[in-house]
Tab-separated table of C-alpha atoms and ligand atoms in Angstrom:
chain	number	residue	atom	x	y	z
L	93	MET	CA	59.256	119.864	-89.620
L	94	SER	CA	58.132	116.193	-90.768
L	95	ASP	CA	55.770	114.932	-88.109
L	96	GLN	CA	57.297	111.527	-88.813
L	97	LYS	CA	60.654	112.041	-86.719
L	98	ASN	CA	61.429	109.661	-84.322
L	99	TYR	CA	62.003	113.463	-81.875
L	100	GLY	CA	60.525	112.853	-77.974
L	101	MET	CA	57.461	114.366	-76.905
L	102	SER	CA	59.008	117.040	-75.666
L	103	THR	CA	60.022	118.014	-78.657
L	104	LYS	CA	56.930	117.009	-80.687
L	105	ALA	CA	54.680	119.156	-78.130
L	106	LEU	CA	56.926	122.250	-79.520
L	107	HIS	CA	57.745	121.308	-83.108
L	108	CYS	CA	55.280	119.611	-85.876
L	109	GLY	CA	52.570	120.777	-86.663
L	110	TRP	CA	53.902	124.767	-87.037
L	111	LYS	CA	57.447	126.277	-88.488
L	112	CYS	CA	56.990	129.843	-89.313
L	113	ASP	CA	54.836	132.026	-91.853
L	114	PRO	CA	55.287	131.220	-95.151
L	115	THR	CA	54.777	134.752	-96.559
L	116	THR	CA	56.032	136.713	-93.394
L	117	GLY	CA	58.593	134.153	-91.790
L	118	ALA	CA	56.455	134.654	-87.919
L	119	SER	CA	57.311	132.533	-85.494
L	120	ALA	CA	54.204	132.659	-84.545
L	121	LEU	CA	51.453	130.253	-85.408
L	122	PRO	CA	49.237	132.827	-86.957
L	123	ILE	CA	45.003	133.499	-85.954
L	124	TYR	CA	43.326	132.310	-89.397
L	125	ALA	CA	39.945	133.914	-88.596
L	126	THR	CA	38.959	133.370	-92.127
L	127	SER	CA	35.470	131.966	-92.756
L	128	ALA	CA	36.303	131.384	-96.878
L	129	TYR	CA	39.900	130.328	-98.705
L	130	GLN	CA	40.284	132.565	-102.155
L	131	PHE	CA	40.617	129.739	-105.234
L	132	LYS	CA	42.928	129.692	-107.395
L	133	SER	CA	41.213	128.780	-110.118
L	134	THR	CA	37.707	126.886	-111.130
L	135	GLU	CA	39.272	123.685	-111.583
L	136	GLN	CA	40.978	124.052	-108.481
L	137	ALA	CA	37.783	125.054	-106.795
L	138	THR	CA	36.606	121.505	-108.293
L	139	LYS	CA	39.566	119.430	-107.330
L	140	LEU	CA	39.051	120.761	-103.759
L	141	PHE	CA	34.947	120.057	-103.610
L	142	ASN	CA	35.995	116.302	-104.936
L	143	LEU	CA	38.423	115.507	-103.058
L	144	GLU	CA	41.241	115.124	-106.117
L	145	GLU	CA	43.490	118.148	-104.938
L	146	GLY	CA	43.597	118.597	-100.952
L	147	GLY	CA	43.460	121.996	-99.517
L	148	TYR	CA	41.326	124.858	-97.854
L	149	LEU	CA	38.080	125.711	-98.384
L	150	TYR	CA	35.455	127.094	-96.422
L	151	SER	CA	36.829	126.646	-92.248
L	152	ARG	CA	34.003	124.204	-90.970
L	153	LEU	CA	36.211	121.899	-92.378
L	154	SER	CA	39.579	123.007	-92.207
L	155	ASN	CA	41.610	125.712	-90.725
L	156	PRO	CA	45.330	126.309	-90.695
L	157	THR	CA	45.465	127.224	-87.465
L	158	VAL	CA	43.083	124.634	-85.724
L	159	CYS	CA	45.426	121.656	-88.541
L	160	ALA	CA	49.046	123.769	-86.704
L	161	PHE	CA	46.732	121.634	-83.777
L	162	GLU	CA	45.137	118.900	-85.138
L	163	GLU	CA	49.209	118.167	-86.435
L	164	GLY	CA	51.184	118.565	-83.093
L	165	LEU	CA	48.235	116.830	-80.840
L	166	ASN	CA	48.426	114.134	-84.160
L	167	ALA	CA	52.806	113.686	-83.526
L	168	MET	CA	52.201	113.381	-80.374
L	169	GLU	CA	49.458	110.176	-79.865
L	170	GLY	CA	51.245	108.466	-83.041
L	171	GLY	CA	48.337	108.332	-85.794
L	172	VAL	CA	47.764	109.513	-89.235
L	173	GLY	CA	45.421	112.090	-88.562
L	174	CYS	CA	43.233	114.205	-86.372
L	175	LEU	CA	39.660	115.570	-85.668
L	176	ALA	CA	39.852	118.850	-83.723
L	177	THR	CA	35.889	119.800	-82.772
L	178	SER	CA	34.506	122.534	-80.978
L	179	SER	CA	34.157	120.230	-77.433
L	180	GLY	CA	34.953	116.001	-76.311
L	181	GLN	CA	31.279	116.189	-76.266
L	182	ALA	CA	31.524	116.810	-80.439
L	183	ALA	CA	34.076	114.640	-81.079
L	184	PHE	CA	32.761	111.036	-79.181
L	185	ASN	CA	29.396	112.782	-81.222
L	186	HIS	CA	30.925	113.141	-84.275
L	187	LEU	CA	33.243	109.539	-84.324
L	188	ILE	CA	30.161	107.887	-84.091
L	189	CYS	CA	28.366	109.512	-86.169
L	190	ALA	CA	31.542	108.539	-88.385
L	191	LEU	CA	30.729	104.607	-87.744
L	192	CYS	CA	27.875	104.381	-86.567
L	193	SER	CA	25.060	103.210	-88.301
L	194	SER	CA	20.745	101.963	-86.910
L	195	GLY	CA	20.837	98.721	-85.949
L	196	ASP	CA	25.088	99.329	-84.853
L	197	ASN	CA	25.932	98.536	-81.093
L	198	LEU	CA	29.080	99.624	-79.244
L	199	VAL	CA	30.173	97.576	-76.401
L	200	VAL	CA	31.722	100.309	-73.582
L	201	SER	CA	32.975	99.868	-70.312
L	202	ARG	CA	30.456	101.307	-67.840
L	203	GLN	CA	33.503	103.374	-65.861
L	204	VAL	CA	33.729	105.220	-69.228
L	205	TYR	CA	32.805	110.060	-68.327
L	206	GLY	CA	28.717	110.321	-67.467
L	207	GLY	CA	28.866	112.771	-69.961
L	208	THR	CA	29.330	109.473	-72.727
L	209	LEU	CA	27.475	107.373	-70.743
L	210	THR	CA	24.058	109.807	-70.939
L	211	LEU	CA	25.755	110.382	-75.149
L	212	LEU	CA	24.852	107.018	-75.939
L	213	GLN	CA	21.976	106.733	-74.098
L	214	ASN	CA	20.117	109.630	-74.565
L	215	VAL	CA	20.892	110.312	-77.583
L	216	PHE	CA	22.470	107.229	-80.360
L	217	SER	CA	19.626	104.986	-78.598
L	218	ARG	CA	17.004	107.353	-80.417
L	219	PHE	CA	18.979	106.649	-83.488
L	220	GLY	CA	18.995	102.938	-83.687
L	221	ILE	CA	22.408	102.686	-82.390
L	222	SER	CA	22.408	101.968	-79.180
L	223	THR	CA	25.661	100.267	-76.378
L	224	LYS	CA	26.581	96.846	-73.983
L	225	LEU	CA	27.665	98.260	-70.862
L	226	VAL	CA	30.729	96.094	-69.610
L	227	ASP	CA	32.660	96.211	-65.903
L	228	GLY	CA	36.239	98.133	-67.349
L	229	ASN	CA	38.159	96.423	-65.968
L	230	HIS	CA	36.987	92.532	-67.363
L	231	PRO	CA	38.540	91.794	-70.903
L	232	CYS	CA	36.018	89.284	-71.065
L	233	GLN	CA	33.034	90.699	-70.335
L	234	PHE	CA	34.276	93.188	-73.950
L	235	GLU	CA	34.769	89.538	-75.863
L	236	ALA	CA	31.217	88.249	-74.022
L	237	ALA	CA	29.056	91.486	-75.702
L	238	ILE	CA	30.916	91.484	-78.816
L	239	ASP	CA	28.711	90.612	-81.659
L	240	ASP	CA	27.902	91.074	-85.989
L	241	ASN	CA	26.679	94.663	-85.028
L	242	THR	CA	29.551	94.977	-82.643
L	243	ARG	CA	31.108	99.025	-83.823
L	244	GLY	CA	34.025	99.553	-81.710
L	245	ILE	CA	34.545	99.002	-78.481
L	246	ILE	CA	34.881	101.715	-75.260
L	247	THR	CA	37.073	102.865	-72.743
L	248	GLU	CA	39.188	105.568	-70.846
L	249	THR	CA	43.268	105.224	-70.295
L	250	ILE	CA	42.011	106.037	-66.876
L	251	GLY	CA	38.317	106.366	-65.843
L	252	ASN	CA	36.512	109.418	-64.788
L	253	PRO	CA	35.749	109.482	-62.049
L	254	VAL	CA	36.295	105.919	-60.527
L	255	MET	CA	40.285	106.183	-61.829
L	256	ASN	CA	40.285	102.479	-62.980
L	257	VAL	CA	43.353	101.387	-65.786
L	258	ALA	CA	42.002	99.969	-68.827
L	259	PRO	CA	43.586	96.458	-69.653
L	260	LEU	CA	44.749	98.244	-72.807
L	261	GLU	CA	46.534	95.744	-74.298
L	262	ALA	CA	43.939	92.727	-73.713
L	263	LEU	CA	41.599	94.740	-75.179
L	264	ALA	CA	43.288	95.293	-78.552
L	265	LYS	CA	44.257	91.074	-78.671
L	266	ILE	CA	39.669	91.152	-78.330
L	267	ALA	CA	39.239	94.872	-81.001
L	268	ASN	CA	41.831	92.610	-82.956
L	269	ARG	CA	40.192	89.389	-82.876
L	270	THR	CA	37.338	90.160	-83.493
L	271	GLY	CA	37.268	93.058	-85.690
L	272	VAL	CA	36.288	96.239	-84.371
L	273	PRO	CA	38.489	99.119	-83.548
L	274	LEU	CA	39.530	99.443	-79.825
L	275	ILE	CA	38.005	104.192	-78.951
L	276	VAL	CA	40.515	104.467	-76.000
L	277	ASP	CA	39.569	108.415	-74.105
L	278	ASN	CA	43.010	109.720	-73.490
L	279	THR	CA	41.859	112.219	-71.627
L	280	PHE	CA	42.398	112.277	-68.348
L	281	ALA	CA	46.652	110.572	-69.172
L	282	SER	CA	47.595	112.748	-72.095
L	283	PRO	CA	49.480	111.918	-74.624
L	284	THR	CA	52.838	112.137	-72.739
L	285	LEU	CA	51.742	110.273	-70.537
L	286	CYS	CA	49.741	107.733	-72.951
L	287	ARG	CA	49.979	106.539	-75.648
L	288	PRO	CA	47.045	104.101	-76.133
L	289	ILE	CA	48.100	102.918	-79.944
L	290	GLU	CA	51.475	102.889	-78.633
L	291	TRP	CA	49.410	99.748	-76.851
L	292	GLY	CA	47.093	98.576	-79.546
L	293	ALA	CA	44.287	100.749	-79.881
L	294	ASN	CA	42.631	102.182	-83.115
L	295	VAL	CA	40.900	105.048	-82.932
L	296	ILE	CA	41.595	108.211	-79.768
L	297	VAL	CA	39.333	110.604	-78.593
L	298	HIS	CA	40.012	113.618	-75.867
L	299	SER	CA	38.294	116.225	-74.806
L	300	THR	CA	40.649	118.902	-74.726
L	301	THR	CA	39.104	121.252	-72.692
L	302	LYS	CA	41.341	119.006	-70.014
L	303	TYR	CA	44.560	118.458	-69.592
L	304	ILE	CA	46.050	119.747	-73.671
L	305	SER	CA	44.091	123.136	-72.422
L	306	GLY	CA	45.546	123.211	-69.171
L	307	ASN	CA	44.051	127.096	-68.908
L	308	GLY	CA	40.514	126.068	-68.593
L	309	ASN	CA	39.129	128.954	-71.183
L	310	LEU	CA	38.086	127.140	-73.971
L	311	LEU	CA	36.422	123.839	-74.749
L	312	GLY	CA	37.168	121.730	-76.740
L	313	GLY	CA	37.582	118.259	-78.439
L	314	ALA	CA	39.679	115.873	-80.522
L	315	VAL	CA	39.978	112.222	-82.368
L	316	ILE	CA	42.716	111.161	-83.437
L	317	ASP	CA	42.635	108.071	-86.225
L	318	GLY	CA	45.299	105.277	-85.542
L	319	GLY	CA	45.569	104.498	-89.167
L	320	ASN	CA	45.892	100.987	-88.418
L	321	PHE	CA	42.219	99.069	-88.381
L	322	ASP	CA	41.999	97.966	-91.611
L	323	TRP	CA	38.407	99.175	-92.293
L	324	SER	CA	38.456	97.667	-95.891
L	325	LYS	CA	38.540	94.243	-94.620
L	326	PHE	CA	35.550	94.760	-92.460
L	327	SER	CA	32.929	96.157	-95.811
L	328	ASN	CA	30.200	95.715	-94.298
L	329	LYS	CA	30.689	96.584	-90.998
L	330	PHE	CA	32.336	99.688	-91.651
L	331	PRO	CA	30.064	100.434	-95.157
L	332	THR	CA	30.767	105.003	-94.762
L	333	LEU	CA	34.606	104.434	-95.205
L	334	ALA	CA	34.904	100.703	-97.175
L	335	LYS	CA	32.364	101.676	-99.341
L	336	PRO	CA	31.116	104.092	-102.485
L	337	ASP	CA	29.972	107.515	-100.439
L	338	PRO	CA	27.194	109.097	-102.749
L	339	ALA	CA	27.755	112.991	-100.826
L	340	TYR	CA	30.823	112.241	-103.178
L	341	HIS	CA	29.963	111.291	-106.275
L	342	GLY	CA	30.352	108.252	-105.199
L	343	ILE	CA	34.406	107.754	-103.897
L	344	THR	CA	35.173	104.677	-101.395
L	345	PHE	CA	37.253	106.593	-98.279
L	346	THR	CA	40.101	103.568	-98.474
L	347	GLU	CA	40.677	102.884	-101.640
L	348	HIS	CA	41.533	106.718	-101.941
L	349	PHE	CA	43.057	107.629	-98.425
L	350	GLY	CA	44.237	104.168	-97.221
L	351	LYS	CA	45.717	103.838	-93.431
L	352	SER	CA	43.872	107.059	-93.386
L	353	ALA	CA	40.645	106.590	-94.269
L	354	LEU	CA	38.552	107.357	-90.835
L	355	TYR	CA	40.313	111.214	-90.311
L	356	ALA	CA	39.467	111.958	-94.260
L	357	LYS	CA	36.288	110.601	-93.901
L	358	LEU	CA	35.903	112.996	-90.518
L	359	HIS	CA	37.670	115.848	-91.675
L	360	ALA	CA	36.187	115.935	-95.178
L	361	ALA	CA	32.533	114.546	-94.441
L	362	ILE	CA	31.228	114.062	-90.838
L	363	ILE	CA	32.912	117.779	-89.859
L	364	ARG	CA	31.698	119.597	-93.484
L	365	ASP	CA	27.961	117.332	-92.072
L	366	LEU	CA	27.638	118.309	-88.123
L	367	GLY	CA	29.442	120.914	-88.047
L	368	GLY	CA	31.679	120.453	-84.673
L	369	CYS	CA	34.477	122.716	-85.896
L	370	PRO	CA	36.544	124.749	-83.417
L	371	SER	CA	36.889	128.120	-84.150
L	372	ALA	CA	40.349	129.643	-85.098
L	373	PHE	CA	40.557	131.100	-82.131
L	374	ASP	CA	40.774	127.309	-80.191
L	375	GLY	CA	43.192	127.231	-81.992
L	376	TYR	CA	45.332	128.413	-81.436
L	377	LEU	CA	44.812	128.281	-78.093
L	378	LEU	CA	44.950	124.813	-78.431
L	379	HIS	CA	48.337	125.777	-80.192
L	380	VAL	CA	49.645	127.876	-77.526
L	381	SER	CA	49.210	125.151	-74.494
L	382	LEU	CA	50.054	122.059	-76.269
L	383	ALA	CA	53.891	123.390	-76.510
L	384	THR	CA	53.849	122.898	-72.548
L	385	LEU	CA	51.985	119.508	-72.557
L	386	THR	CA	55.123	117.657	-71.363
L	387	LEU	CA	56.148	119.790	-68.135
L	388	ARG	CA	53.201	120.348	-67.096
L	389	MET	CA	52.495	116.839	-67.461
L	390	GLU	CA	54.937	115.995	-65.086
L	391	LYS	CA	54.415	118.595	-62.431
L	392	HIS	CA	50.662	116.891	-61.727
L	393	SER	CA	51.774	113.919	-61.964
L	394	LYS	CA	54.655	114.647	-58.829
L	395	ASN	CA	52.213	117.134	-56.811
L	396	ALA	CA	49.189	114.596	-56.908
L	397	LEU	CA	51.384	111.124	-55.991
L	398	GLU	CA	51.969	113.722	-52.881
L	399	VAL	CA	48.643	114.562	-52.450
L	400	ALA	CA	47.571	110.366	-53.118
L	401	LYS	CA	50.059	109.915	-50.293
L	402	PHE	CA	48.742	112.811	-48.065
L	403	LEU	CA	45.518	111.813	-48.169
L	404	GLU	CA	45.820	108.074	-48.142
L	405	SER	CA	47.285	108.594	-44.137
L	406	HIS	CA	44.868	111.366	-42.896
L	407	PRO	CA	43.260	109.566	-40.626
L	408	ALA	CA	39.433	111.862	-41.746
L	409	VAL	CA	40.147	109.922	-45.120
L	410	GLU	CA	37.845	106.423	-45.975
L	411	TRP	CA	39.513	106.042	-49.050
L	412	VAL	CA	41.471	107.471	-52.467
L	413	SER	CA	42.314	105.398	-55.730
L	414	TYR	CA	44.972	107.066	-57.498
L	415	PRO	CA	47.063	104.951	-59.860
L	416	GLY	CA	50.797	106.140	-58.865
L	417	LEU	CA	49.441	103.625	-55.609
L	418	ASP	CA	50.658	100.581	-54.716
L	419	SER	CA	47.578	100.661	-52.723
L	420	HIS	CA	45.502	101.375	-56.774
L	421	PRO	CA	43.676	97.972	-58.101
L	422	GLN	CA	45.793	98.008	-61.285
L	423	ALA	CA	48.401	99.163	-59.882
L	424	TYR	CA	50.592	96.657	-62.289
L	425	LEU	CA	48.188	98.067	-65.334
L	426	ALA	CA	49.763	102.089	-63.705
L	427	LYS	CA	53.203	100.989	-63.812
L	428	GLU	CA	53.308	100.127	-67.728
L	429	TYR	CA	50.658	102.098	-69.275
L	430	LEU	CA	51.633	105.735	-67.132
L	431	LYS	CA	55.988	105.019	-66.778
L	432	ASP	CA	55.933	109.137	-66.715
L	433	GLY	CA	53.996	109.894	-64.097
L	434	CYS	CA	50.375	109.133	-63.446
L	435	GLY	CA	48.717	112.551	-64.192
L	436	GLY	CA	46.616	115.155	-62.089
L	437	MET	CA	42.871	113.048	-61.588
L	438	MET	CA	41.960	110.792	-58.286
L	439	ALA	CA	39.374	109.955	-55.979
L	440	PHE	CA	38.407	110.047	-52.941
L	441	SER	CA	36.170	109.592	-50.262
L	442	VAL	CA	35.902	111.957	-46.094
L	443	LYS	CA	35.131	109.865	-43.388
L	444	GLY	CA	31.276	110.356	-42.508
L	445	GLY	CA	30.102	110.105	-45.866
L	446	VAL	CA	28.240	113.377	-47.808
L	447	GLU	CA	27.666	115.718	-45.903
L	448	ALA	CA	31.379	115.330	-44.619
L	449	GLY	CA	32.770	116.015	-48.276
L	450	ARG	CA	30.429	119.142	-48.253
L	451	LYS	CA	31.963	120.309	-45.221
L	452	LEU	CA	35.506	120.188	-47.070
L	453	LEU	CA	33.926	121.378	-50.433
L	454	ASP	CA	32.308	124.058	-48.683
L	455	ASN	CA	35.512	125.087	-45.928
L	456	LEU	CA	38.450	125.404	-49.076
L	457	GLU	CA	39.680	128.485	-50.081
L	458	LEU	CA	42.790	127.828	-52.648
L	459	ILE	CA	41.113	124.439	-54.075
L	460	GLY	CA	38.546	125.416	-56.848
L	461	HIS	CA	34.992	124.012	-56.418
L	462	MET	CA	33.507	123.134	-60.091
L	463	ALA	CA	32.730	121.255	-62.963
L	464	ASN	CA	36.271	120.853	-65.100
L	465	LEU	CA	39.368	118.165	-64.479
L	466	GLY	CA	43.344	118.886	-66.398
L	467	ASP	CA	43.235	122.682	-64.775
L	468	SER	CA	46.567	123.506	-64.114
L	469	ARG	CA	44.499	125.300	-60.618
L	470	THR	CA	43.241	122.461	-59.129
L	471	LEU	CA	39.857	121.635	-58.986
L	472	ILE	CA	37.213	119.703	-56.526
L	473	ILE	CA	34.145	118.811	-57.839
L	474	HIS	CA	31.175	115.978	-56.499
L	475	PRO	CA	29.897	114.018	-58.859
L	476	ALA	CA	27.273	111.820	-57.791
L	477	SER	CA	25.205	115.381	-57.122
L	478	THR	CA	26.450	117.357	-60.398
L	479	THR	CA	28.635	116.067	-63.530
L	480	HIS	CA	27.417	111.868	-63.124
L	481	SER	CA	23.777	113.118	-61.567
L	482	GLN	CA	21.491	111.949	-64.838
L	483	LEU	CA	22.697	108.383	-64.449
L	484	SER	CA	20.823	106.393	-61.415
L	485	THR	CA	21.450	105.464	-58.942
L	486	GLU	CA	22.220	101.493	-60.298
L	487	GLN	CA	24.028	102.810	-62.614
L	488	ARG	CA	26.797	105.276	-60.636
L	489	MET	CA	26.653	102.108	-57.818
L	490	ALA	CA	27.780	100.255	-61.050
L	491	ALA	CA	30.882	102.171	-62.551
L	492	GLY	CA	32.197	102.351	-58.925
L	493	ILE	CA	30.891	106.488	-57.821
L	494	ASP	CA	29.023	106.058	-54.686
L	495	ASP	CA	27.445	108.600	-52.783
L	496	GLY	CA	30.775	109.985	-50.880
L	497	LEU	CA	33.387	110.039	-53.852
L	498	LEU	CA	34.540	113.272	-54.404
L	499	ARG	CA	37.048	113.867	-57.810
L	500	LEU	CA	40.149	116.262	-57.752
L	501	SER	CA	41.840	117.217	-59.449
L	502	VAL	CA	45.166	118.090	-58.925
L	503	GLY	CA	47.149	121.132	-60.231
L	504	ILE	CA	50.474	122.698	-60.362
L	505	GLU	CA	49.998	124.913	-57.614
L	506	ASP	CA	53.183	125.131	-54.960
L	507	ILE	CA	52.741	121.722	-53.268
L	508	LYS	CA	52.201	122.769	-49.762
L	509	ASP	CA	49.518	124.941	-50.406
L	510	ILE	CA	47.025	122.773	-52.190
L	511	LEU	CA	47.854	120.453	-48.843
L	512	GLU	CA	47.549	123.001	-46.387
L	513	ASP	CA	43.910	124.220	-48.405
L	514	LEU	CA	42.945	120.526	-48.641
L	515	SER	CA	44.160	120.397	-44.583
L	516	THR	CA	42.010	122.977	-43.454
L	517	GLY	CA	39.066	121.326	-45.556
L	518	LEU	CA	39.471	118.592	-44.005
L	519	ASP	CA	39.432	119.347	-39.777
L	520	ALA	CA	36.428	121.117	-41.284
L	521	ALA	CA	35.031	118.407	-42.499
L	522	THR	CA	35.634	116.161	-38.971
L	523	LYS	CA	35.144	119.450	-36.855
L	524	LYS	CA	31.500	118.056	-34.629
Z	255	PLP	C1	36.636	111.877	-70.659
Z	255	PLP	C2	36.790	113.035	-70.615
Z	255	PLP	N1	35.680	113.023	-71.748
Z	255	PLP	C3	35.236	113.116	-72.771
Z	255	PLP	C4	34.565	114.724	-72.098
Z	255	PLP	C5	33.472	115.643	-72.158
Z	255	PLP	O1	34.356	117.015	-72.927
Z	255	PLP	P1	33.750	118.225	-73.132
Z	255	PLP	O2	33.425	118.900	-71.617
Z	255	PLP	O3	35.290	118.932	-73.894
Z	255	PLP	O4	32.188	117.858	-73.765
Z	255	PLP	C6	35.020	114.786	-70.802
Z	255	PLP	C7	34.005	115.964	-68.868
Z	255	PLP	O5	34.816	116.322	-68.762
Z	255	PLP	C8	35.865	113.918	-69.836
Z	255	PLP	O6	35.736	113.714	-68.434
């Protein structure tokens, strides 16, 4: 099916990327558990290796099961191509390796996921790629930090875990004016609720481990090329895309692949070299999950709004941050960018700080206490002592993650059961 058609999100999720098996007619996507593919001739083998012909040659670069998922997700995000990776961390890792070299820098919202900050500040810094952290709610700070060596602006649609909503259009204007791509991690919203490319973003990153899988049964990531950044206009900034590639007999990706230069580079070169590819089995699971993403996000959003209202009115709760509440500082941005719902994630704090928070977590029965989110089951975690514990106290505080903050990922169970469990936990938290 043509992914260019103007289908709605649910139709794209169900139909894009896979129709039926061309040889057997099987309607379900096969798991192509193969490392390599039989060449038709020596001539074809040479052409495939020289990028003169498209096709499969080795599953580290591409695999038909994984490709079906990539095409579906790409259609939903509205890009020109998607690279699936073995985790969300691998997605960032591969993207940065595609765009940056030693001496370059990235301007990054300090409210992004702690693991992204650790990767940038502890790993890429050792290879001469530096990070300039700014407050993700203030576009002028991004603009002030951009210099001649900046190769990207990074934000999350909804920040993990502080739940700030990114000023996407303002950031896109700055990115456009200064000649750097706007890179948006869309994990918390998923393409069902927000499609940042429509608001001017150039590259989308996902941890598909989360809502896109929805079952907590795999690790995965993805990079989607918006096809709307003219790399050739800035060939000195992006030589990996706009100058001859010695590892591919001197082809220039922007000349050879036009708007899809980044996508082609990621698939043909970066994942070939770094190797963070997903298995065919994970590609299959992701393809199956994608089909129900729209439905699930609807229920996550509906349940989360009820939970947020419940927490906001509960006497044991200090504060709640959910973009669907009028009290949220960027509720006006949520009304613009998250018209179909704000997803299942929220942050809150219990009166009595860390100790009260601990009691809440220890007294939950239904809600899982674990380091994941976006699962169909409701999950909770204390970021300061877990997901963000690698950051210094100053970095955490600057990102808005205070000691008592709890991150709640509201699932799609019956709402009464989620509220009952929270209620029991809150009672225990406030008991003297
Ligand atoms: C917003 C966001 N981006 C990226 C990642 C990294 O993804 P993964 O755990 O799949 O490597 C996470 C993980 O929690 C995340 O929350």
